[in-house]
mmCIF file of C-alpha atoms in Angstrom:
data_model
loop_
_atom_site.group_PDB
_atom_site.id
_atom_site.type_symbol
_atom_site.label_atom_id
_atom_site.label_comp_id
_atom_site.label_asym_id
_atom_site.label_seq_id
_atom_site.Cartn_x
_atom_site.Cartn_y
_atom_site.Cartn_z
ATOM 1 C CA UNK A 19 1.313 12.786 -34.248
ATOM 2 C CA UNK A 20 3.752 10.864 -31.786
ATOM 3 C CA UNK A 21 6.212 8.629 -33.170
ATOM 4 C CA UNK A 22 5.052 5.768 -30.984
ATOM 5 C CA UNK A 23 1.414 5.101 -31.129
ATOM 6 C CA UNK A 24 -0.509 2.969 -28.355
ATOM 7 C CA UNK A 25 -3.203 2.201 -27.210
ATOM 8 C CA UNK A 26 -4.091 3.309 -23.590
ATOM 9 C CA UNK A 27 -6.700 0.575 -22.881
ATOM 10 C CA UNK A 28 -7.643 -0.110 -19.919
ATOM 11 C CA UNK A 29 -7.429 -3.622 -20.923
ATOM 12 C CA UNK A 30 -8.991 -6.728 -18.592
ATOM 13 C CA UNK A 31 -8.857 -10.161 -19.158
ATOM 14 C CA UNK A 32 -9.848 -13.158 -16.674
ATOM 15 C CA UNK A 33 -6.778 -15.172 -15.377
ATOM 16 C CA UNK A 34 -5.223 -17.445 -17.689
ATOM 17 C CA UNK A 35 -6.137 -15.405 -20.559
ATOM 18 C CA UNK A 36 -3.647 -14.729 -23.479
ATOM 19 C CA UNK A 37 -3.116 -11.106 -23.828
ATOM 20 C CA UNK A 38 -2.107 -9.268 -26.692
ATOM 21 C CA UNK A 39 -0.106 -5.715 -26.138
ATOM 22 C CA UNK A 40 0.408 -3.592 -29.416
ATOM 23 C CA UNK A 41 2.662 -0.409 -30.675
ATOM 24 C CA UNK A 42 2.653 1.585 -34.497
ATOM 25 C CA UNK A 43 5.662 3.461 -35.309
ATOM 26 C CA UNK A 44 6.182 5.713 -37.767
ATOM 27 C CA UNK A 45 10.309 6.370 -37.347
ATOM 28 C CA UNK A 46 11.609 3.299 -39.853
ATOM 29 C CA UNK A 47 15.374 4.040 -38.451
ATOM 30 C CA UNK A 48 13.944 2.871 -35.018
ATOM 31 C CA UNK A 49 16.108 -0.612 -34.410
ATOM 32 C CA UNK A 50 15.784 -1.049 -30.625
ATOM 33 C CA UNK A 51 12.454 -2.509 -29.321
ATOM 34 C CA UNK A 52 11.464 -3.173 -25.537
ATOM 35 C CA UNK A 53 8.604 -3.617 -23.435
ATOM 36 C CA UNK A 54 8.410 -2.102 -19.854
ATOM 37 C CA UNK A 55 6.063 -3.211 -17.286
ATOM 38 C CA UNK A 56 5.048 -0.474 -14.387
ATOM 39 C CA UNK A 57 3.294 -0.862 -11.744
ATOM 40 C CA UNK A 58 1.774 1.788 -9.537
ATOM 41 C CA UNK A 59 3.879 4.175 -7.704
ATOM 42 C CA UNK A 60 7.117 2.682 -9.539
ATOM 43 C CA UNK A 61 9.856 3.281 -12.245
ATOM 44 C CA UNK A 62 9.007 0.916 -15.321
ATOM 45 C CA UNK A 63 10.787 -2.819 -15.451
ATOM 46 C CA UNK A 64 12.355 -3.758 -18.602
ATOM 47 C CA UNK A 65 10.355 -6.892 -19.424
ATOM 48 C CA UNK A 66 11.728 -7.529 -23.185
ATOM 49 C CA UNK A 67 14.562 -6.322 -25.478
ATOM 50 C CA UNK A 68 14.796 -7.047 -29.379
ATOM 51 C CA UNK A 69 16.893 -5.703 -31.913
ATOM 52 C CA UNK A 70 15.345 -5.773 -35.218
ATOM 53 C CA UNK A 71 12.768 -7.574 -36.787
ATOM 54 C CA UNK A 72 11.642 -11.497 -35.500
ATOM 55 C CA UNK A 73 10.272 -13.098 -32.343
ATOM 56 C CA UNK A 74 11.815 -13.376 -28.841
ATOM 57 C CA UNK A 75 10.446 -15.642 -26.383
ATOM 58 C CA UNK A 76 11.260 -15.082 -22.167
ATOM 59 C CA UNK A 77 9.018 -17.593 -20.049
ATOM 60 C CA UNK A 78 5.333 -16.606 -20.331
ATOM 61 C CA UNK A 79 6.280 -13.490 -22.768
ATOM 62 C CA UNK A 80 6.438 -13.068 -26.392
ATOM 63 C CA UNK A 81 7.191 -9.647 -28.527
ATOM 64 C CA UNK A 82 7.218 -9.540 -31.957
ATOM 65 C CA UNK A 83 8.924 -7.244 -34.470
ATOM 66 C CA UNK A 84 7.475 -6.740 -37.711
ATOM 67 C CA UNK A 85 9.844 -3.622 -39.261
ATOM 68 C CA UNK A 86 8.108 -3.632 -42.699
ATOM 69 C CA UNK A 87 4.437 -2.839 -40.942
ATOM 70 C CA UNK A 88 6.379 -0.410 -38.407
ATOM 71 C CA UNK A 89 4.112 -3.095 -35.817
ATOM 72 C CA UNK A 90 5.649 -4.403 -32.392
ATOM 73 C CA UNK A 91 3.552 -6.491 -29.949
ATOM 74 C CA UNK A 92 4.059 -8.514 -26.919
ATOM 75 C CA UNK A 93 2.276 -11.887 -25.933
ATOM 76 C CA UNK A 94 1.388 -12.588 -22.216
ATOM 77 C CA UNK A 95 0.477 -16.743 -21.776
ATOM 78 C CA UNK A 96 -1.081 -17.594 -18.858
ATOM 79 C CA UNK A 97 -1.764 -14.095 -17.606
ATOM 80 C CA UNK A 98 -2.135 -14.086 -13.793
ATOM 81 C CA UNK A 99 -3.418 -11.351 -11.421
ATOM 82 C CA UNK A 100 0.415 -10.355 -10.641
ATOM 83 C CA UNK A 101 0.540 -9.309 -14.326
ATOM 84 C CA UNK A 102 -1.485 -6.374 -14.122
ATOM 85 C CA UNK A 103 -0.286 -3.188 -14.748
ATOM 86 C CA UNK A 104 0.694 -0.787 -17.030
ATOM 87 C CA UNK A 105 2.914 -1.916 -20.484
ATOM 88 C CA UNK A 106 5.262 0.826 -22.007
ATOM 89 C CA UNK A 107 6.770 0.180 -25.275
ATOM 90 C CA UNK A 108 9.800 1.512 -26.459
ATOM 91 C CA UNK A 109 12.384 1.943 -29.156
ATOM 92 C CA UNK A 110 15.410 3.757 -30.030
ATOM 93 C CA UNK A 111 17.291 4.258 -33.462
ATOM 94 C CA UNK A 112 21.205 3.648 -33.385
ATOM 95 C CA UNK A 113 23.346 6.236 -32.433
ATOM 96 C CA UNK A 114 26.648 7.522 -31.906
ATOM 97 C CA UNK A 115 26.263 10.169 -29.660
ATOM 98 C CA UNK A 116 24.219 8.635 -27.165
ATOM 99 C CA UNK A 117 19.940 7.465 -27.228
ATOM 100 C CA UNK A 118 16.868 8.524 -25.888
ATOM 101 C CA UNK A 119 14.099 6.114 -25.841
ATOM 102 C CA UNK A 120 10.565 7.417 -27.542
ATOM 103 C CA UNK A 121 8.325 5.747 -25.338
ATOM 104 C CA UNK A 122 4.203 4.719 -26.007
ATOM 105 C CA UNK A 123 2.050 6.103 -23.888
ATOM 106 C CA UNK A 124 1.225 2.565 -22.525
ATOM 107 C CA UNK A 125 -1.615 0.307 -21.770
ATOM 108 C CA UNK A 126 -2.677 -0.695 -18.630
ATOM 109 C CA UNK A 127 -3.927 -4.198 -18.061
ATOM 110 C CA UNK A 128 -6.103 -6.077 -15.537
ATOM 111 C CA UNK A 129 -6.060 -9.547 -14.901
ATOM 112 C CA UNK A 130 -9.013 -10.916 -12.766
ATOM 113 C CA UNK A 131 -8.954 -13.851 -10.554
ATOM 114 C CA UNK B 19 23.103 -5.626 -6.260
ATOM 115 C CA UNK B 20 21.213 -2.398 -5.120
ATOM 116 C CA UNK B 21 19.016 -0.836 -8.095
ATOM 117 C CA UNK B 22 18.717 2.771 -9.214
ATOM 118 C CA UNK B 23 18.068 4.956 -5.828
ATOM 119 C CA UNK B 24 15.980 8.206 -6.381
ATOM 120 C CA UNK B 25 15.509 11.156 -3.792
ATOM 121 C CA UNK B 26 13.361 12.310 -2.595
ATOM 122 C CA UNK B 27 10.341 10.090 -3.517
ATOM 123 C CA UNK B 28 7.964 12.814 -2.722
ATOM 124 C CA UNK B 29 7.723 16.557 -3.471
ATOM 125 C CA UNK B 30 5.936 19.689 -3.297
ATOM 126 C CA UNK B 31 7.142 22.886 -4.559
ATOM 127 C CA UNK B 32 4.867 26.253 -5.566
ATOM 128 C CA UNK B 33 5.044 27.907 -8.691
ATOM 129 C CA UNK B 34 8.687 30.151 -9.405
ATOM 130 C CA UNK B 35 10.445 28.005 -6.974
ATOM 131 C CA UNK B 36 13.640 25.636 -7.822
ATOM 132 C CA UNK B 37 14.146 22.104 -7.113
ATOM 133 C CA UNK B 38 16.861 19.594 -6.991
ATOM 134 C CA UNK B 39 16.483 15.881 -7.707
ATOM 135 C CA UNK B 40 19.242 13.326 -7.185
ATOM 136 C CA UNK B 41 20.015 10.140 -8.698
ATOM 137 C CA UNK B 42 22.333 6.909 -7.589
ATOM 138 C CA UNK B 43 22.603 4.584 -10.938
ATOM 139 C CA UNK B 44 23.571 0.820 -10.491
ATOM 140 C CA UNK B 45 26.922 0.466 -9.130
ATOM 141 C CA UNK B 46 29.416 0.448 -12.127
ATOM 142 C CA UNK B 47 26.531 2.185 -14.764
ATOM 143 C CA UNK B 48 28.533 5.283 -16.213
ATOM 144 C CA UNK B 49 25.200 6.292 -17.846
ATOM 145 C CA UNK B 50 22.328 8.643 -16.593
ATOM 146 C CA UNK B 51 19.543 9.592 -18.506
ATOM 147 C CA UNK B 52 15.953 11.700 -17.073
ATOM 148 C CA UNK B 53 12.612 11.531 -18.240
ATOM 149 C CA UNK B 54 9.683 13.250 -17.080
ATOM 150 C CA UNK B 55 6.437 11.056 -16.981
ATOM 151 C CA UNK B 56 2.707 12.762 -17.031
ATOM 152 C CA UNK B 57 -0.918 10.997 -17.794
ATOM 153 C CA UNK B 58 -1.140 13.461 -20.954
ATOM 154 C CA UNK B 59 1.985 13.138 -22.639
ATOM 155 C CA UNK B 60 3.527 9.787 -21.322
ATOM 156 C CA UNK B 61 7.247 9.692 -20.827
ATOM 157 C CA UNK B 62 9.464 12.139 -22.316
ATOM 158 C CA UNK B 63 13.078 12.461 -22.440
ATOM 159 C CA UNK B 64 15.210 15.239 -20.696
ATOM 160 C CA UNK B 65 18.934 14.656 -21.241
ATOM 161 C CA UNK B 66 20.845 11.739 -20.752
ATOM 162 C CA UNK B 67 24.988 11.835 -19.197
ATOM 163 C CA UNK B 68 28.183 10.128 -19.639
ATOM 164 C CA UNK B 69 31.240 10.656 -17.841
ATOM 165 C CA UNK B 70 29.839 13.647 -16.488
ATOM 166 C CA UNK B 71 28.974 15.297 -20.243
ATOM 167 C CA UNK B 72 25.829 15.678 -21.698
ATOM 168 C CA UNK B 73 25.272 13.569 -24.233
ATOM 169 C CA UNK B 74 21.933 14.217 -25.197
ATOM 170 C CA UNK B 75 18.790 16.824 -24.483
ATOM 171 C CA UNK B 76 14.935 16.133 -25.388
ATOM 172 C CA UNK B 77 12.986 19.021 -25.769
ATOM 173 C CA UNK B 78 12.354 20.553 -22.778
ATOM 174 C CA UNK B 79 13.143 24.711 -21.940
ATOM 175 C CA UNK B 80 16.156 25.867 -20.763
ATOM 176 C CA UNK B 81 14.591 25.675 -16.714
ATOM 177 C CA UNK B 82 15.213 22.095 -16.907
ATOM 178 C CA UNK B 83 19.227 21.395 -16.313
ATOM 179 C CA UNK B 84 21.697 18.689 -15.194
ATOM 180 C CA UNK B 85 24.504 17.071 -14.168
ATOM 181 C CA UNK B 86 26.854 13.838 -13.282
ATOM 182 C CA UNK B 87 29.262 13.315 -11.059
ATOM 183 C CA UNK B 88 32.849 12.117 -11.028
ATOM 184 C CA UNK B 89 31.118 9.090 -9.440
ATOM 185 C CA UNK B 90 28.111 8.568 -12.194
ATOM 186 C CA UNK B 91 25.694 10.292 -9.377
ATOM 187 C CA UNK B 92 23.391 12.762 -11.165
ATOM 188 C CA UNK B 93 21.327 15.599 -10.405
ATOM 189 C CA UNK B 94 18.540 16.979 -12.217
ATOM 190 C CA UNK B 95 17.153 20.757 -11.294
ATOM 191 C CA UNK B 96 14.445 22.624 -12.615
ATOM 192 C CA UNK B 97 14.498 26.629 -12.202
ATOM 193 C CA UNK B 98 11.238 28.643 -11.788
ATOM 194 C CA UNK B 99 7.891 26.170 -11.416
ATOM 195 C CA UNK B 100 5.164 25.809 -13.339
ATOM 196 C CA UNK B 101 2.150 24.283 -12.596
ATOM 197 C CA UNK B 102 3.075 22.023 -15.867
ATOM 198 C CA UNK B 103 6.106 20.458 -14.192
ATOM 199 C CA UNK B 104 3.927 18.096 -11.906
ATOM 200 C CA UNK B 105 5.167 14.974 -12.952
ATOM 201 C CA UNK B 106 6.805 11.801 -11.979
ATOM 202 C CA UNK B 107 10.306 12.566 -12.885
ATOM 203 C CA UNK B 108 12.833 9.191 -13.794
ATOM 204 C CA UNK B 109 16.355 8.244 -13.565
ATOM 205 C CA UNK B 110 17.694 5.742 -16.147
ATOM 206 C CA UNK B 111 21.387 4.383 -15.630
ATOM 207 C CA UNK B 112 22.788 1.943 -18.315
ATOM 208 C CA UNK B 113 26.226 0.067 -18.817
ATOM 209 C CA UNK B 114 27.454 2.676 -21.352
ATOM 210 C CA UNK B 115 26.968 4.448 -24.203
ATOM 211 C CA UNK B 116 27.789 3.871 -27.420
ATOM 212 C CA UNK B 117 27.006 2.685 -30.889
ATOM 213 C CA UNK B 118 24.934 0.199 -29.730
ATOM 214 C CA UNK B 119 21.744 0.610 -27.736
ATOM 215 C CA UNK B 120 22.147 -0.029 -24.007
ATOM 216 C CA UNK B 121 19.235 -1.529 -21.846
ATOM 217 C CA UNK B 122 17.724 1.287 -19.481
ATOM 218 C CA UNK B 123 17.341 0.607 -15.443
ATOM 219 C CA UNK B 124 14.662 2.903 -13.957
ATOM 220 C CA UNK B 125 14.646 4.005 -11.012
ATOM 221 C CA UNK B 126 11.062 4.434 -8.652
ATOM 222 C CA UNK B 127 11.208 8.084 -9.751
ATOM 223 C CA UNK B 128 10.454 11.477 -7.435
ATOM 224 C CA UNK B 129 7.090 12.608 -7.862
ATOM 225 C CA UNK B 130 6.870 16.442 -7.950
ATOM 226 C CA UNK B 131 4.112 18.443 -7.008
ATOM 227 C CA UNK B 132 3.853 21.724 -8.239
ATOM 228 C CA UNK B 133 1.106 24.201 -6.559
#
């Protein structure tokens, strides 16, 4: 079993939809939490970065920490067509002697006109 | 302020042969790390660099090496192909590293095609 559980989708939702993007965990020393947006034929884009457990809000996006369920998610508002493509979670424990990043395997999201 | 700069974007290599990959980080990053992406297994991490030491190694075999520069530039080779190393390979550079967790900057990637 991975250490960062996803679900691949696809996912599609009409425009101005709310979409809801979720990760499991299983590593409870993970403390670092991001979301990464790729699109096709590109490197991922670091769309959110929390550090422990709560809520952090950036414009249309929302991701959520909940430590004690080992549950992250991330909120889209307003989803538009520009917003599809593939979401990669990630999250890293606290190290001294440098970090990797165990990634999700990621979903990938449609948004139709 | 240019991004992380990946070359080549494309390649294609048959089985037993080496390759080279090369990575610019963001001016002023000191930090390079490599991941290898697939549609089976996701991303994975390879090894990650700081001032030109290895500071960290996921686990791949012993094929799969590195190195950084004087000047944070980093190379990535993999000896002997397998048809299992087609992948989108990814450069990483961050601020630094230390104690606390440093945001990652991708870079396109180089997609590798082994035959």
């Amino acid at each position: 079993q991975k250490e960062v559980e996803q679900d691949p989708g696809p996912l599609s939702v009409p425009e101005g939809a709310i979409v809801s993007l979720n990760c499991t965990y299983s590593n409870s020393a993970f403390q670092y939490f991001m979301w990464y947006r790729q699109y096709s034929r590109k490197g991922p884009e670091l769309l959110m970065y929390t550090y422990s457990s709560g809520n952090k809000e950036d414009g249309r996006f929302t991701a959520q920490v909940d430590k004690s369920s080992k549950y992250i998610s991330l909120f889209i508002r307003d989803s538009q067509p520009s917003d599809s493509a593939t979401y990669l979670c990630a999250m890293s424990a606290r190290s001294n002697s440098g970090y990797a990043l165990n990634f999700g395997k990621g979903t990938s999201l449609l948004v139709t006109p | 302020k240019a991004g992380v700069t990946q070359t080549p974007r494309y390649l294609i290599k048959t089985r037993g042969q080496q390759v080279t990959l090369s990575c610019s980080p963001i001016s002023g990053h000191r930090s390079v790390s490599w991941y290898q992406q697939t549609p089976g297994q996701g991303l994975q991490f390879l090894f990650e660099y700081f001032s030109e030491t290895q500071r960290n190694k996921g686990n791949f075999p012993g094929r799969f090496s590195g190195r950084q520069f004087s000047n944070s530039r980093s190379e990535m080779n993999v000896s002997t192909l397998e048809l299992g190393d087609s992948a989108l390979y990814l450069c990483a550079s961050s601020l630094k590293v230390g104690a606390t967790n440093e945001k990652l900057f991708f870079g396109s990637g180089t997609q590798l095609s082994v035959l």
